[in-house]
Coordinates of C-alpha atoms in Angstrom, one line a residue:
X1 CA 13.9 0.7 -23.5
X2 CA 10.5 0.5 -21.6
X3 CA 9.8 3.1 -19.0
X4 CA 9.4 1.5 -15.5
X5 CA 6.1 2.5 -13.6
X6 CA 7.8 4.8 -11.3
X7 CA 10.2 6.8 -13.5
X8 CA 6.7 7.1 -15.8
X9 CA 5.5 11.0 -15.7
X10 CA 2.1 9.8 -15.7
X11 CA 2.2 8.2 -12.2
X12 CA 1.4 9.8 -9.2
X13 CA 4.7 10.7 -7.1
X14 CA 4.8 11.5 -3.4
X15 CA 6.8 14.7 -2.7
X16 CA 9.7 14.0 -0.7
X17 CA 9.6 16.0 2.4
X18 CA 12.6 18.4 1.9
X19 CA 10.7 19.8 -1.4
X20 CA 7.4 19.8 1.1
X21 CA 9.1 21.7 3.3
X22 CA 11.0 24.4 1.2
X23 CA 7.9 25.1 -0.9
X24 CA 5.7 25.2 2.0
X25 CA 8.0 27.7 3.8
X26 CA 8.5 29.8 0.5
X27 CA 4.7 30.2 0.1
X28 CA 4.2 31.4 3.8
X29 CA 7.3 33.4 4.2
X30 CA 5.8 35.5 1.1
X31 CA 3.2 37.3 3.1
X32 CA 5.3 37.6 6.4
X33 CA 7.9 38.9 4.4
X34 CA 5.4 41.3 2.6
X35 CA 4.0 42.1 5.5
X36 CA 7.0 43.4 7.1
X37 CA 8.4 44.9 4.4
X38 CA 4.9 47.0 4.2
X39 CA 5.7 48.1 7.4
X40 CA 9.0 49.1 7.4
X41 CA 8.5 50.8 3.7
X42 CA 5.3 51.1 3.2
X43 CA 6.1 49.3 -0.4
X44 CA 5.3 45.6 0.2
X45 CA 6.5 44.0 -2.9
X46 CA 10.3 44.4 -1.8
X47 CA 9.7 41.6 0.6
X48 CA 8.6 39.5 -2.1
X49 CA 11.4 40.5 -4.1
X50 CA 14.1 39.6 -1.4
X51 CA 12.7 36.4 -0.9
X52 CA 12.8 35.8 -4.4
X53 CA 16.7 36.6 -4.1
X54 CA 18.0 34.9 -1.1
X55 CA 15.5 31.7 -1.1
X56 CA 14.4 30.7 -4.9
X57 CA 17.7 31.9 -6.9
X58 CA 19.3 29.2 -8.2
X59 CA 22.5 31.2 -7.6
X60 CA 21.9 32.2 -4.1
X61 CA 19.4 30.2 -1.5
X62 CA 18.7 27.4 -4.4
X63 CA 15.9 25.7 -2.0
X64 CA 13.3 25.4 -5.0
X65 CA 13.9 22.5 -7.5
X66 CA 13.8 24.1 -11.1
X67 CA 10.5 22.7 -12.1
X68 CA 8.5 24.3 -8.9
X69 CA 10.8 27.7 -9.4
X70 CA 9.1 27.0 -13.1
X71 CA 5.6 26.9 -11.9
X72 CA 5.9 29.8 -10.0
X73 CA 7.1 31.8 -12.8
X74 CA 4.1 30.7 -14.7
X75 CA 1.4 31.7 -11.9
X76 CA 3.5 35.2 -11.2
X77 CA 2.7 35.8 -14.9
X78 CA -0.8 35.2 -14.5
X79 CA -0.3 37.7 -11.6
X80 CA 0.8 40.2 -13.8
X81 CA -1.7 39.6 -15.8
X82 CA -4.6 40.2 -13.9
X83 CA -2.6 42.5 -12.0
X84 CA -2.9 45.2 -14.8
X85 CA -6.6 43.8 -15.6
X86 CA -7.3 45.2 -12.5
X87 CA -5.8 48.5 -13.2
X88 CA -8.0 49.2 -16.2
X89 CA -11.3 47.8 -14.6
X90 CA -10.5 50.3 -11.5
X91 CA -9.6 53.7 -13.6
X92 CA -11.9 56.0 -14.3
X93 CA -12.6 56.2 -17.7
X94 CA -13.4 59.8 -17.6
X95 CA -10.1 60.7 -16.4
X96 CA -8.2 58.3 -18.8
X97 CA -9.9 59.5 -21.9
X98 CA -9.3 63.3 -20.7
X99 CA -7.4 64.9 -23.7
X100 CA -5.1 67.0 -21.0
X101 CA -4.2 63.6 -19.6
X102 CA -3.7 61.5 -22.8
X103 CA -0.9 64.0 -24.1
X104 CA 0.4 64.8 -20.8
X105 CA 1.0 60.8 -20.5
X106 CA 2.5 60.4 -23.7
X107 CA 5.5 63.5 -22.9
X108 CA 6.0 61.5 -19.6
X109 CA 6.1 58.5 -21.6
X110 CA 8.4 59.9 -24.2
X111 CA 10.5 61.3 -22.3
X112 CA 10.5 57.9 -19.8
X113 CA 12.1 56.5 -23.5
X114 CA 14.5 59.2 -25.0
X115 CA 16.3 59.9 -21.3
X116 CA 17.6 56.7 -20.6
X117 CA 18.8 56.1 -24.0
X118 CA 20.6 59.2 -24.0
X119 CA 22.5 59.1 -20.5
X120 CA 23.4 55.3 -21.7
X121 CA 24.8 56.5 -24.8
X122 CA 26.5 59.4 -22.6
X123 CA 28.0 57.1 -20.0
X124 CA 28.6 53.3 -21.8
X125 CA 29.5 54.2 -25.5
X126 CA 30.9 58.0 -24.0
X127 CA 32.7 57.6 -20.5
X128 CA 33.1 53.2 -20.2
X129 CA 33.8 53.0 -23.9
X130 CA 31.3 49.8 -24.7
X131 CA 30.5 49.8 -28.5
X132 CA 27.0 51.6 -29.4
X133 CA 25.3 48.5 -30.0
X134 CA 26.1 47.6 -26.7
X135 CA 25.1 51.2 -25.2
X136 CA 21.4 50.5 -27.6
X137 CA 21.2 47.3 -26.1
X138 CA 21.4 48.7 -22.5
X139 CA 19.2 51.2 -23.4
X140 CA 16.7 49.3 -24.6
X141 CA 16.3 47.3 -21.3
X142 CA 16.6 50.4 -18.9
X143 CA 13.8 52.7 -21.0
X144 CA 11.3 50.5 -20.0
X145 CA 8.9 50.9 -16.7
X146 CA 8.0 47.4 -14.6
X147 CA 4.0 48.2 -14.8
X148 CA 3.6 45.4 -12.3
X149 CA 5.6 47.1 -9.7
X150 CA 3.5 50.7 -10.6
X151 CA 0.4 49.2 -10.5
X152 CA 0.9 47.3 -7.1
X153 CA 2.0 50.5 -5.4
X154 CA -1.5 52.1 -6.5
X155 CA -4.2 51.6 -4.2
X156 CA -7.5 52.1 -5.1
X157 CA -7.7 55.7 -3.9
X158 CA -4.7 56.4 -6.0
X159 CA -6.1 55.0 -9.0
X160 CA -8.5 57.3 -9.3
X161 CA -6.5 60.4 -9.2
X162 CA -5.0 62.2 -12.5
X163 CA -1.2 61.3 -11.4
X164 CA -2.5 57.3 -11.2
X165 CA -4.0 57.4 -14.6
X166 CA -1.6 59.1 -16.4
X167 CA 1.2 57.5 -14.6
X168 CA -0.4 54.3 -15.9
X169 CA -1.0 55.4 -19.0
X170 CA 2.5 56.4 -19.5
X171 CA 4.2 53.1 -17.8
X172 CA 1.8 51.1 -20.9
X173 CA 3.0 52.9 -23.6
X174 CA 6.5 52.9 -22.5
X175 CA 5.8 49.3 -22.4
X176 CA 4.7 49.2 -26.1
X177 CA 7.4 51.4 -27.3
X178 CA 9.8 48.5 -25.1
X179 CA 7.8 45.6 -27.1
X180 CA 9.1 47.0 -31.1
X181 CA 13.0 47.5 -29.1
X182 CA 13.1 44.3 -28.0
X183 CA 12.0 43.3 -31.7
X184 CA 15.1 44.8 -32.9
X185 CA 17.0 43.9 -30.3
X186 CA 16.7 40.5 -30.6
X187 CA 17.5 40.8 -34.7
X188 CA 20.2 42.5 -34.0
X189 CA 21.3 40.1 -31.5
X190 CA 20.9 36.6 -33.7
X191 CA 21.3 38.2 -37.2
X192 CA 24.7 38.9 -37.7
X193 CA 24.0 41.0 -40.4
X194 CA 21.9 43.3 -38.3
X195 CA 19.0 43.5 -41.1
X196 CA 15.7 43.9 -39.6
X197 CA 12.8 43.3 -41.4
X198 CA 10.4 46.0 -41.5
X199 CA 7.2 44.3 -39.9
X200 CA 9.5 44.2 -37.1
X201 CA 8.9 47.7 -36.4
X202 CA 5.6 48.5 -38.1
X203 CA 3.5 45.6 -36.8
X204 CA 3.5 46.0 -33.3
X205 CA 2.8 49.8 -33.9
X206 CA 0.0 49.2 -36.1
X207 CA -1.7 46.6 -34.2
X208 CA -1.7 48.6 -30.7
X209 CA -3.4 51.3 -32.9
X210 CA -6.0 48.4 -34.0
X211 CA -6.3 47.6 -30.5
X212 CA -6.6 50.9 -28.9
X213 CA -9.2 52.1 -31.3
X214 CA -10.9 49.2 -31.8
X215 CA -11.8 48.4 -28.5
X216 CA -13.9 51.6 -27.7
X217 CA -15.4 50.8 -31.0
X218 CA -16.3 47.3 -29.5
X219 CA -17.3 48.4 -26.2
X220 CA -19.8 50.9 -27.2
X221 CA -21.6 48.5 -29.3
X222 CA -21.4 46.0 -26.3
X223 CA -22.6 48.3 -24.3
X224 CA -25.6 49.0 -26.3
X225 CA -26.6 45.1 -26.8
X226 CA -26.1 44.0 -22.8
X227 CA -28.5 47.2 -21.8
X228 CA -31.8 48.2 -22.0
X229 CA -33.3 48.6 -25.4
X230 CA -31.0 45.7 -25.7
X231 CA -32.1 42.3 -23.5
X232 CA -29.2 39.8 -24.9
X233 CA -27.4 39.5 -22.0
X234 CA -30.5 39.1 -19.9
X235 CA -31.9 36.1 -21.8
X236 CA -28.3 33.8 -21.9
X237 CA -28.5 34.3 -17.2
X238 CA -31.9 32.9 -17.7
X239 CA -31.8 30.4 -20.4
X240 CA -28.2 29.2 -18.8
X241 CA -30.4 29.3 -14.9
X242 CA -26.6 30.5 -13.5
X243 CA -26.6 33.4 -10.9
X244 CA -25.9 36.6 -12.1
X245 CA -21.7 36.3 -10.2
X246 CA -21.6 33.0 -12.1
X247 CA -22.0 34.9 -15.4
X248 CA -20.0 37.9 -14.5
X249 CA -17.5 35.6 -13.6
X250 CA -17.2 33.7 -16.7
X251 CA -17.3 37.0 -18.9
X252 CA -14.9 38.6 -16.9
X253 CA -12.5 35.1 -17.8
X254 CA -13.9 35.2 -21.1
X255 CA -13.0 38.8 -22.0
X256 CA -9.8 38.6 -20.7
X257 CA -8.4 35.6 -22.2
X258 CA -9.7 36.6 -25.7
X259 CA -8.0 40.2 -25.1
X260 CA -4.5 38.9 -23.9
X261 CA -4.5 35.7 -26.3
X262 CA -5.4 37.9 -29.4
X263 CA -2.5 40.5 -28.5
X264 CA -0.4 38.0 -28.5
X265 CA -0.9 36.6 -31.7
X266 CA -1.9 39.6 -33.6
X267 CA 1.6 41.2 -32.7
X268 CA 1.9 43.5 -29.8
X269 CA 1.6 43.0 -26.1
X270 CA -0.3 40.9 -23.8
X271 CA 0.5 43.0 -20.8
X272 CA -1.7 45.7 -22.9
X273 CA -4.1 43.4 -23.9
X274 CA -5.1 42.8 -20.3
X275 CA -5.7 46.4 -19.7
X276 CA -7.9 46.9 -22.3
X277 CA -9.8 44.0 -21.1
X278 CA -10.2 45.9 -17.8
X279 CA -11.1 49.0 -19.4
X280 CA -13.5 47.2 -21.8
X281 CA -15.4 45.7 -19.4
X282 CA -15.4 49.0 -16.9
X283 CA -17.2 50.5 -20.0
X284 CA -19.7 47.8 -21.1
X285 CA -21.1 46.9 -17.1
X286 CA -20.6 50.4 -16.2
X287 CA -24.2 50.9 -14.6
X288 CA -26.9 53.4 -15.4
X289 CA -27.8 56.2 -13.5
X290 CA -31.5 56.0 -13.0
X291 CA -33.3 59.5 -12.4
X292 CA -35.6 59.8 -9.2
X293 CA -39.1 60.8 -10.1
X294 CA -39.7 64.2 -9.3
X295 CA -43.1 63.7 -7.4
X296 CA -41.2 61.3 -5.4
X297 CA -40.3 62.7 -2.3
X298 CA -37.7 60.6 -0.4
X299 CA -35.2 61.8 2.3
X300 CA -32.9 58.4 2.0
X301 CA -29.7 58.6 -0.4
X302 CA -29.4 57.3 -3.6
X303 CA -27.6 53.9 -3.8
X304 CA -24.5 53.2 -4.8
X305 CA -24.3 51.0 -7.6
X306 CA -21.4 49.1 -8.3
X307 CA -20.0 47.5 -11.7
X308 CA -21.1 44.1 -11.3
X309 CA -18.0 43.2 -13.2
X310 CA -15.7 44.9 -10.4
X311 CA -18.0 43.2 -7.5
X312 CA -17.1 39.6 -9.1
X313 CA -13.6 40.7 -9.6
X314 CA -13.4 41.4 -5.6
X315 CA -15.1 39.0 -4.6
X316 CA -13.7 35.6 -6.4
X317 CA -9.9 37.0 -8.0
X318 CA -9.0 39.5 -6.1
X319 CA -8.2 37.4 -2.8
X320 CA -6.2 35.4 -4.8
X321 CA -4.3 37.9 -6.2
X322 CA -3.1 39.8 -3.2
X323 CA -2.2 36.5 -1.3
X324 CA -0.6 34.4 -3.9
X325 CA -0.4 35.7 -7.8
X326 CA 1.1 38.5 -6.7
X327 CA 3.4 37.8 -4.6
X328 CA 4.7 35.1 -6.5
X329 CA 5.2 37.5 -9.2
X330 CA 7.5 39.8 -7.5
X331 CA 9.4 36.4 -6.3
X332 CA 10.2 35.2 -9.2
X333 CA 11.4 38.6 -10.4
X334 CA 13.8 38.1 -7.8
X335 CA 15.0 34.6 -8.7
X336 CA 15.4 35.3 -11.8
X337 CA 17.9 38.1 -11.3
X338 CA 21.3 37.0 -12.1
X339 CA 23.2 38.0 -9.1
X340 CA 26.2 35.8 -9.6
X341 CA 27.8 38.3 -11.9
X342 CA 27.0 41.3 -9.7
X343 CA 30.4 41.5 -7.9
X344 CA 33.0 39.6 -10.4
X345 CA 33.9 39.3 -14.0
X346 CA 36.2 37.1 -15.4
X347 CA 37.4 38.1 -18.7
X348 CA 40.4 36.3 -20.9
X349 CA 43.0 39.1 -21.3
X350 CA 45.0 39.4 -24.4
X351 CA 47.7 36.7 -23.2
X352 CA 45.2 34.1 -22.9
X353 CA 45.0 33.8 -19.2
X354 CA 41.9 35.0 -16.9
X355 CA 41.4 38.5 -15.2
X356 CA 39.4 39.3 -12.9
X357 CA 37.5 42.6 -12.1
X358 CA 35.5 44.1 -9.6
X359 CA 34.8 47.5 -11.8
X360 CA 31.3 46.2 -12.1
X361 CA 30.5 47.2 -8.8
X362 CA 31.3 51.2 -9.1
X363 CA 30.0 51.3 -13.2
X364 CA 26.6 49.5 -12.0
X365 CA 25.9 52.0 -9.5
X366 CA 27.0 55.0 -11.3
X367 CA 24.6 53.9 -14.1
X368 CA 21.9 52.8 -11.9
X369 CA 22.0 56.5 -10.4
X370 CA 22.0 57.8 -13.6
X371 CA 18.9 55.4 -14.4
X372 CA 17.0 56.7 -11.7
X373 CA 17.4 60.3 -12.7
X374 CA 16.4 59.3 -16.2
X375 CA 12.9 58.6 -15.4
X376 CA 12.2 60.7 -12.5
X377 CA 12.6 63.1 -15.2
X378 CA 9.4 62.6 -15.8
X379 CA 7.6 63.8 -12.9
X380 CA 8.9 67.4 -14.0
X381 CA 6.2 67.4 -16.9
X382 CA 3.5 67.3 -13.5
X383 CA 4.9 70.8 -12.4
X384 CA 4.7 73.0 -15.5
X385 CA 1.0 71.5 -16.9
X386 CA -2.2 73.0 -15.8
X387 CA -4.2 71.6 -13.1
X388 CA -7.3 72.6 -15.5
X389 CA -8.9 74.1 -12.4
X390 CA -11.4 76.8 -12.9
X391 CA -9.9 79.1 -9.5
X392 CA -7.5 81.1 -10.9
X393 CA -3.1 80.2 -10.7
X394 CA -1.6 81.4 -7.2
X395 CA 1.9 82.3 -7.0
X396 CA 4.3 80.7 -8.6
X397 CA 5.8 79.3 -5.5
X398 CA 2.6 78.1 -4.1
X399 CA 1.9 75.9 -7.3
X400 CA 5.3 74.2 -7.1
X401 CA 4.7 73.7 -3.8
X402 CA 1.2 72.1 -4.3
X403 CA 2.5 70.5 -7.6
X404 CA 5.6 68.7 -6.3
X405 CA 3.8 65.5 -4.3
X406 CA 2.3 64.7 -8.0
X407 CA 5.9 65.5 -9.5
X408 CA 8.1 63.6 -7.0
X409 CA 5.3 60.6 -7.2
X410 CA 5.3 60.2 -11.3
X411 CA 8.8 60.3 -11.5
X412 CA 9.5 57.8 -8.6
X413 CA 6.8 55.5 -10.0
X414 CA 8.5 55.1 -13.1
X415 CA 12.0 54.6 -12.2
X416 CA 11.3 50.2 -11.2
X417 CA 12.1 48.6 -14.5
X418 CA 11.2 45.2 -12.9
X419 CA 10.1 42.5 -15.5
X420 CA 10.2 44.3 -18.8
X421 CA 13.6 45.1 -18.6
X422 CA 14.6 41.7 -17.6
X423 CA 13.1 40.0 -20.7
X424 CA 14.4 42.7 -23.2
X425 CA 18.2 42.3 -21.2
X426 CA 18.1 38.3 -21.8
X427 CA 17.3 39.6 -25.6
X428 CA 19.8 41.5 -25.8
X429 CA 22.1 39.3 -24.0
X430 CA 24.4 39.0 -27.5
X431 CA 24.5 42.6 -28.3
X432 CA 25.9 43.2 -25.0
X433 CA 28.3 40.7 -24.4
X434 CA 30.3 40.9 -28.1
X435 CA 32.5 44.0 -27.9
X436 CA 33.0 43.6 -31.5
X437 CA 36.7 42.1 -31.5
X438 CA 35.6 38.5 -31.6
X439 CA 36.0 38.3 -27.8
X440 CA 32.9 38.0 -25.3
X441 CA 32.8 40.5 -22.0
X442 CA 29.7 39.7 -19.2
X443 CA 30.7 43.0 -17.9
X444 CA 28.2 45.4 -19.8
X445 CA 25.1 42.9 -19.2
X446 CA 26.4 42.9 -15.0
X447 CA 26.3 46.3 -15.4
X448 CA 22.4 46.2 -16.7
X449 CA 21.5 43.7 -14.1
X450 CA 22.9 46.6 -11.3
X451 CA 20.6 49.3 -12.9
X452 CA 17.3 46.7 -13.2
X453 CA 18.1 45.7 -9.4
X454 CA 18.8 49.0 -8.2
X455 CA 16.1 50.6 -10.0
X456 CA 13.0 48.6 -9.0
X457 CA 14.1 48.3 -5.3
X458 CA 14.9 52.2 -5.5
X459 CA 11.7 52.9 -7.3
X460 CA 9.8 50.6 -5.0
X461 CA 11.1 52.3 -1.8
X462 CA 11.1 55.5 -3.1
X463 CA 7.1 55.6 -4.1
X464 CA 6.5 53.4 -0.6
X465 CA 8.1 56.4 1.6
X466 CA 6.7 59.5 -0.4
X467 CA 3.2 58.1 -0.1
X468 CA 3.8 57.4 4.1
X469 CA 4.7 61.4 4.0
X470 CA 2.0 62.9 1.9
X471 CA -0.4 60.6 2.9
X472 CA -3.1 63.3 3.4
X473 CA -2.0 65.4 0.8
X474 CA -4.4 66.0 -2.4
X475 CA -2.4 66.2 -5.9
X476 CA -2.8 69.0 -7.8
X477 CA -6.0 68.6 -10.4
X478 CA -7.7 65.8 -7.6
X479 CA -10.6 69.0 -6.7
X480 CA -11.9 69.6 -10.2
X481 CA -11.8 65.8 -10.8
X482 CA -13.7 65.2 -8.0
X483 CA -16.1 68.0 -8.3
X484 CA -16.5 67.5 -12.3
X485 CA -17.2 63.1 -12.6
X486 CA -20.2 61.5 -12.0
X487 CA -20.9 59.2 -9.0
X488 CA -20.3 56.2 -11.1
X489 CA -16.6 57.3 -12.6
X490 CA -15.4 57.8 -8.6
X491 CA -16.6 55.0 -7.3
X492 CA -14.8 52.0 -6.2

């Protein structure tokens, strides 16, 4: 049958005006209700996410047609994305590569994974009496941290603190550690067999090793080619005649497509290919100190040079970012949270005929508290390490005093489980629905979808208010940071 001209996808359509209108309202109603949820929280992403809920869910507001709800999926990821791009262009590499910091981020990190598996195995297998592939499958979802929602609660000044890095560092390789679960999660969930092969595991491990000590590798020589004795870089800006933002521009693009597309298909995460990009490229443009002459004589201050990389970044992405990527990220976070199960499960009792329960409600908040306890956990790691300080240790009570801002601030950070745990729940979707008796229950994936909502909004909120009441207050660590880096490190 022959397509008619209007029915053919390759003809332009008018949009009728009530999709004009919903999807013009949704995009401005993002910043006003970012705005006043920055406001009344201090955490603007929760606006974004409550819009997402009540206006884009198909099972709440339903005023987005599937294929724009689609599209703005597709530019939240992006948001992400360039989101944690951003992260690793702004930290300090002399604070990320810090040896104190790296292991101090892996025991938050570690311990961000091994609590939340065991208070689900406690309360799901232990006290609700799901089977223990359903109890892995929950905790699979609920060790993970939503490094979108950490990063967009760190500003710039953050960032370059020791609780930022290592709070990032730790949300990333909770995320990697997330990446191999979901693996085996979803073999689990479609192999009813439950053999996993054992590239499953060991690929995603080994490539993030590739990855994470390739790229200094890379960057170093880059580094060395696009500087002086080098004058490659030089010669392409003026053989090409672009201006010099032109060309940072394009490498910027460049660099990070190659990093997130070659994650990808070499095996482990594109969410930590885009930070490596960020920190690749903080490295390689990272600009040179140049040495006054000592005859000079000059009363005027040094200038501060900026990574051109980071000035491109500001100028031409990160606009976009703050007014429409992200946002539409959180949003569709939102939509995509399956709230129709949140209240009521219908189950088929063993005569054949429906039942209906409203346990969910009290098991999803009893787990979600539980959640939350789980990975502020972490923060305590940030009241028994050393501040590496050279003045010497006061009392004991002044330290947790001074130490608990940092503590309370780690462990609230990592409690949103956001996006990550929302992919690896769909995964494991048929672990946690098949009770093992033949018979399917929704209740123990409602019961997830509680602890993800309750979680990032809690996590959210909880970072937002802490960081309206210590505003002025220095972390523990900040004053030999800033006393110890160079100009260029601290800058932003």
């Amino acid at each position: 049958m022959a397509v008619s001209a209007v029915d053919s996808p390759g003809n332009y359509a008018v949009p009728t005006l009530p999709v004009l209108l919903s999807t013009a309202s949704f995009l401005y109603l993002l910043r006003v209700a970012e705005h006043i949820s920055d406001v009344v929280t201090n955490a603007h992403l929760l606006g974004s996410l409550l819009l997402g809920i009540f206006w884009a869910s198909p099972h709440v507001g339903n005023l987005l047609s599937p294929a724009i709800l689609s599209t703005f999926t597709l530019l939240g990821y992006i948001g992400l994305l360039i989101l944690i791009f951003a992260a690793g262009l702004t930290t300090p590499l002399i604070l990320l590569l810090n040896p104190s910091n790296l292991l101090l981020s892996m025991l938050a990190g570690a311990t961000g994974i091994a609590l939340p598996f065991a208070f689900t195995f406690a309360l799901l297998h232990g006290a609700y009496g799901y089977t223990i592939l359903q109890a892995f499958g929950a905790g699979a979802a609920l060790c993970s941290t939503s490094l979108g929602t950490t990063i967009a609660l760190l500003n710039d000044e953050m960032r370059k603190k020791r609780v930022g890095v290592v709070l990032i560092t730790a949300a990333l390789a909770d995320d990697v550690v997330g990446l191999v679960i979901a693996g085996i999660v979803a073999n689990l969930g479609s192999n009813e067999e439950g053999s996993i092969h054992w590239s499953t595991i060991v690929r995603p491990i080994l490539v993030s090793l590739a990855f994470t000590f390739g790229t200094p590798i890379m960057a170093i020589f880059c580094r060395w080619t696009l500087h002086p004795p080098g004058k490659f870089y030089v010669q392409v800006q003026t053989f090409c005649r672009m201006k010099p933002g032109h060309v940072h521009l394009f490498v910027m693009v460049t660099v990070l497509t190659a990093f997130v597309a070659g994650s990808h298909y070499a095996g482990t995460s594109e969410l930590y290919g885009a930070y490596l990009a960020g920190t690749f490229l903080s490295y390689v443009f990272e600009p040179v100190n140049v040495e006054k002459d000592e005859d000079t004589v000059s009363d005027s201050p040094a200038p501060i040079i900026e990574n051109p990389i980071l000035v491109a970044f500001t100028r031409n992405i990160e606009p976009l970012l703050n007014n429409l990527f992200s946002p539409l990220f959180f949003a569709s976070i939102g939509a995509s949270l399956p709230v129709q199960n949140l209240f009521t499960i219908t189950t088929t009792g063993p005569d054949g005929l429906s039942v209906s329960s409203h346990d969910v409600v009290w098991k999803g908040i009893v787990y979600s508290v539980l959640m939350v306890i789980a990975k502020a956990g972490t923060g305590a790691w940030m009241l028994v390490w050393p501040d590496n300080l050279n003045a010497e240790e006061g009392p004991a009570l002044s330290n947790f005093k001074r130490r608990l801002p940092a503590a309370l601030f780690l462990g609230l950070a990592m409690v949103a489980r956001g996006e990550i745990a929302l992919i690896v729940a769909q995964l494991a979707r048929p672990l946690l629905t098949s009770n093992g008796q033949g018979t399917k229950s929704e209740e123990p994936f409602a019961v997830v979808t509680w602890a993800i909502l309750l979680t990032t909004f809690c996590g959210a909120f909880g970072v937002g208010f802490l960081l309206k009441r210590t505003r002025s207050c220095t972390f523990p660590g900040d004053e030999s940071i800033v006393r110890n880096s160079p100009p260029v490190a601290l800058m932003r």
